[in-house]
JSON list of C-alpha atoms in Angstrom, two decimals:
[
{"chain": "A", "resi": 1, "resn": "MET", "atom": "CA", "xyz": [0.00, 0.00, 0.00]},
{"chain": "A", "resi": 2, "resn": "SER", "atom": "CA", "xyz": [1.30, 3.46, -0.80]},
{"chain": "A", "resi": 3, "resn": "GLU", "atom": "CA", "xyz": [2.59, 5.40, 2.16]},
{"chain": "A", "resi": 4, "resn": "PRO", "atom": "CA", "xyz": [-0.15, 8.10, 2.10]},
{"chain": "A", "resi": 5, "resn": "LEU", "atom": "CA", "xyz": [-2.93, 5.51, 1.77]},
{"chain": "A", "resi": 6, "resn": "ALA", "atom": "CA", "xyz": [-1.40, 3.40, 4.53]},
{"chain": "A", "resi": 7, "resn": "ALA", "atom": "CA", "xyz": [-1.03, 6.45, 6.78]},
{"chain": "A", "resi": 8, "resn": "ALA", "atom": "CA", "xyz": [-4.67, 7.44, 6.21]},
{"chain": "A", "resi": 9, "resn": "LEU", "atom": "CA", "xyz": [-5.80, 3.92, 7.06]},
{"chain": "A", "resi": 10, "resn": "ARG", "atom": "CA", "xyz": [-3.63, 3.83, 10.19]},
{"chain": "A", "resi": 11, "resn": "LEU", "atom": "CA", "xyz": [-5.00, 7.18, 11.40]},
{"chain": "A", "resi": 12, "resn": "GLN", "atom": "CA", "xyz": [-8.57, 6.06, 10.78]},
{"chain": "A", "resi": 13, "resn": "ARG", "atom": "CA", "xyz": [-8.05, 2.78, 12.60]},
{"chain": "A", "resi": 14, "resn": "GLU", "atom": "CA", "xyz": [-6.50, 4.61, 15.56]},
{"chain": "A", "resi": 15, "resn": "ALA", "atom": "CA", "xyz": [-9.43, 7.02, 15.68]},
{"chain": "A", "resi": 16, "resn": "ALA", "atom": "CA", "xyz": [-11.91, 4.14, 15.43]},
{"chain": "A", "resi": 17, "resn": "ALA", "atom": "CA", "xyz": [-10.17, 2.35, 18.32]},
{"chain": "A", "resi": 18, "resn": "GLU", "atom": "CA", "xyz": [-10.81, 5.46, 20.42]},
{"chain": "A", "resi": 19, "resn": "GLY", "atom": "CA", "xyz": [-14.50, 5.45, 19.49]},
{"chain": "A", "resi": 20, "resn": "PHE", "atom": "CA", "xyz": [-14.27, 8.13, 16.81]},
{"chain": "A", "resi": 21, "resn": "ASP", "atom": "CA", "xyz": [-15.84, 6.33, 13.88]},
{"chain": "A", "resi": 22, "resn": "TRP", "atom": "CA", "xyz": [-18.93, 6.29, 11.73]},
{"chain": "A", "resi": 23, "resn": "THR", "atom": "CA", "xyz": [-21.74, 4.18, 13.15]},
{"chain": "A", "resi": 24, "resn": "ASP", "atom": "CA", "xyz": [-24.29, 4.98, 10.44]},
{"chain": "A", "resi": 25, "resn": "PRO", "atom": "CA", "xyz": [-23.26, 3.90, 6.93]},
{"chain": "A", "resi": 26, "resn": "ALA", "atom": "CA", "xyz": [-25.45, 6.64, 5.44]},
{"chain": "A", "resi": 27, "resn": "GLY", "atom": "CA", "xyz": [-23.22, 9.18, 7.16]},
{"chain": "A", "resi": 28, "resn": "LEU", "atom": "CA", "xyz": [-20.23, 7.90, 5.20]},
{"chain": "A", "resi": 29, "resn": "TRP", "atom": "CA", "xyz": [-21.96, 8.56, 1.89]},
{"chain": "A", "resi": 30, "resn": "ASP", "atom": "CA", "xyz": [-23.14, 11.98, 3.06]},
{"chain": "A", "resi": 31, "resn": "LYS", "atom": "CA", "xyz": [-19.60, 12.91, 4.09]},
{"chain": "A", "resi": 32, "resn": "LEU", "atom": "CA", "xyz": [-18.25, 11.71, 0.75]},
{"chain": "A", "resi": 33, "resn": "ALA", "atom": "CA", "xyz": [-20.78, 13.90, -1.08]},
{"chain": "A", "resi": 34, "resn": "GLU", "atom": "CA", "xyz": [-19.87, 16.83, 1.18]},
{"chain": "A", "resi": 35, "resn": "GLU", "atom": "CA", "xyz": [-16.17, 16.44, 0.37]},
{"chain": "A", "resi": 36, "resn": "ILE", "atom": "CA", "xyz": [-16.95, 16.33, -3.36]},
{"chain": "A", "resi": 37, "resn": "ARG", "atom": "CA", "xyz": [-19.01, 19.53, -3.08]},
{"chain": "A", "resi": 38, "resn": "GLU", "atom": "CA", "xyz": [-16.24, 21.26, -1.15]},
{"chain": "A", "resi": 39, "resn": "LEU", "atom": "CA", "xyz": [-13.73, 20.31, -3.83]},
{"chain": "A", "resi": 40, "resn": "GLN", "atom": "CA", "xyz": [-16.05, 21.57, -6.57]},
{"chain": "A", "resi": 41, "resn": "GLN", "atom": "CA", "xyz": [-16.40, 24.90, -4.75]},
{"chain": "A", "resi": 42, "resn": "ALA", "atom": "CA", "xyz": [-12.74, 25.38, -3.84]},
{"chain": "A", "resi": 43, "resn": "PRO", "atom": "CA", "xyz": [-11.77, 28.86, -5.02]},
{"chain": "A", "resi": 44, "resn": "ASP", "atom": "CA", "xyz": [-8.07, 28.37, -5.75]},
{"chain": "A", "resi": 45, "resn": "ALA", "atom": "CA", "xyz": [-5.29, 25.83, -6.17]},
{"chain": "A", "resi": 46, "resn": "ALA", "atom": "CA", "xyz": [-4.36, 25.71, -2.48]},
{"chain": "A", "resi": 47, "resn": "ASN", "atom": "CA", "xyz": [-7.95, 25.07, -1.44]},
{"chain": "A", "resi": 48, "resn": "ARG", "atom": "CA", "xyz": [-8.41, 22.51, -4.21]},
{"chain": "A", "resi": 49, "resn": "ALA", "atom": "CA", "xyz": [-5.35, 20.63, -2.97]},
{"chain": "A", "resi": 50, "resn": "GLU", "atom": "CA", "xyz": [-6.66, 20.66, 0.60]},
{"chain": "A", "resi": 51, "resn": "GLU", "atom": "CA", "xyz": [-10.14, 19.55, -0.43]},
{"chain": "A", "resi": 52, "resn": "LEU", "atom": "CA", "xyz": [-8.79, 16.84, -2.71]},
{"chain": "A", "resi": 53, "resn": "GLY", "atom": "CA", "xyz": [-6.76, 15.52, 0.22]},
{"chain": "A", "resi": 54, "resn": "ASP", "atom": "CA", "xyz": [-9.91, 15.48, 2.37]},
{"chain": "A", "resi": 55, "resn": "LEU", "atom": "CA", "xyz": [-11.76, 13.62, -0.38]},
{"chain": "A", "resi": 56, "resn": "LEU", "atom": "CA", "xyz": [-9.00, 11.03, -0.73]},
{"chain": "A", "resi": 57, "resn": "PHE", "atom": "CA", "xyz": [-8.91, 10.57, 3.05]},
{"chain": "A", "resi": 58, "resn": "MET", "atom": "CA", "xyz": [-12.67, 10.00, 3.05]},
{"chain": "A", "resi": 59, "resn": "VAL", "atom": "CA", "xyz": [-12.41, 7.49, 0.19]},
{"chain": "A", "resi": 60, "resn": "VAL", "atom": "CA", "xyz": [-9.86, 5.49, 2.20]},
{"chain": "A", "resi": 61, "resn": "ASN", "atom": "CA", "xyz": [-12.20, 5.63, 5.19]},
{"chain": "A", "resi": 62, "resn": "LEU", "atom": "CA", "xyz": [-15.10, 4.45, 3.05]},
{"chain": "A", "resi": 63, "resn": "SER", "atom": "CA", "xyz": [-12.98, 1.60, 1.71]},
{"chain": "A", "resi": 64, "resn": "ARG", "atom": "CA", "xyz": [-12.17, 0.58, 5.28]},
{"chain": "A", "resi": 65, "resn": "HIS", "atom": "CA", "xyz": [-15.86, 0.40, 6.13]},
{"chain": "A", "resi": 66, "resn": "LEU", "atom": "CA", "xyz": [-16.61, -1.54, 2.95]},
{"chain": "A", "resi": 67, "resn": "GLY", "atom": "CA", "xyz": [-13.83, -4.02, 3.67]},
{"chain": "A", "resi": 68, "resn": "VAL", "atom": "CA", "xyz": [-12.01, -3.10, 0.47]},
{"chain": "A", "resi": 69, "resn": "ASP", "atom": "CA", "xyz": [-8.25, -2.56, 0.27]},
{"chain": "A", "resi": 70, "resn": "ALA", "atom": "CA", "xyz": [-8.06, 0.95, -1.21]},
{"chain": "A", "resi": 71, "resn": "ALA", "atom": "CA", "xyz": [-4.59, 0.45, -2.69]},
{"chain": "A", "resi": 72, "resn": "ALA", "atom": "CA", "xyz": [-5.56, -2.85, -4.32]},
{"chain": "A", "resi": 73, "resn": "ALA", "atom": "CA", "xyz": [-8.73, -1.27, -5.71]},
{"chain": "A", "resi": 74, "resn": "LEU", "atom": "CA", "xyz": [-6.70, 1.60, -7.17]},
{"chain": "A", "resi": 75, "resn": "ASP", "atom": "CA", "xyz": [-4.16, -0.83, -8.64]},
{"chain": "A", "resi": 76, "resn": "ALA", "atom": "CA", "xyz": [-7.01, -2.74, -10.29]},
{"chain": "A", "resi": 77, "resn": "ALA", "atom": "CA", "xyz": [-8.52, 0.49, -11.64]},
{"chain": "A", "resi": 78, "resn": "ASN", "atom": "CA", "xyz": [-5.12, 1.51, -13.05]},
{"chain": "A", "resi": 79, "resn": "ALA", "atom": "CA", "xyz": [-4.76, -1.87, -14.75]},
{"chain": "A", "resi": 80, "resn": "LYS", "atom": "CA", "xyz": [-8.28, -1.68, -16.18]},
{"chain": "A", "resi": 81, "resn": "PHE", "atom": "CA", "xyz": [-7.64, 1.81, -17.54]},
{"chain": "A", "resi": 82, "resn": "SER", "atom": "CA", "xyz": [-4.32, 0.70, -19.05]},
{"chain": "A", "resi": 83, "resn": "ARG", "atom": "CA", "xyz": [-5.98, -2.24, -20.81]},
{"chain": "A", "resi": 84, "resn": "ARG", "atom": "CA", "xyz": [-8.79, -0.09, -22.17]},
{"chain": "A", "resi": 85, "resn": "TYR", "atom": "CA", "xyz": [-6.48, 2.72, -23.22]},
{"chain": "A", "resi": 86, "resn": "ALA", "atom": "CA", "xyz": [-4.11, 0.29, -24.95]},
{"chain": "A", "resi": 87, "resn": "HIS", "atom": "CA", "xyz": [-7.09, -1.20, -26.82]},
{"chain": "A", "resi": 88, "resn": "ILE", "atom": "CA", "xyz": [-8.22, 2.26, -27.98]},
{"chain": "A", "resi": 89, "resn": "VAL", "atom": "CA", "xyz": [-4.71, 3.27, -29.06]},
{"chain": "A", "resi": 90, "resn": "ALA", "atom": "CA", "xyz": [-4.25, 0.02, -30.95]},
{"chain": "A", "resi": 91, "resn": "HIS", "atom": "CA", "xyz": [-7.42, 0.71, -32.93]},
{"chain": "A", "resi": 92, "resn": "LEU", "atom": "CA", "xyz": [-6.61, 4.31, -33.89]}
]
């Protein structure tokens, strides 16, 4: 797992062990939507970077709750994109 993804997961697990965790799955989806809105509304590059970080952190948290390894899921998505892109390029 990449260092930033692993660090996010470690922080979330530590917080959960202290009782700071989502108990309602609907809240996870609401928070994800909130982070997306905040990124869409970010007024400048610095705020976009901050909001994108918050969104990525939330995606790792969601993956933890879903029982999905975020790094493995991203690796699989990268591989799928590479296959599809190679197919398109080959047919151009």
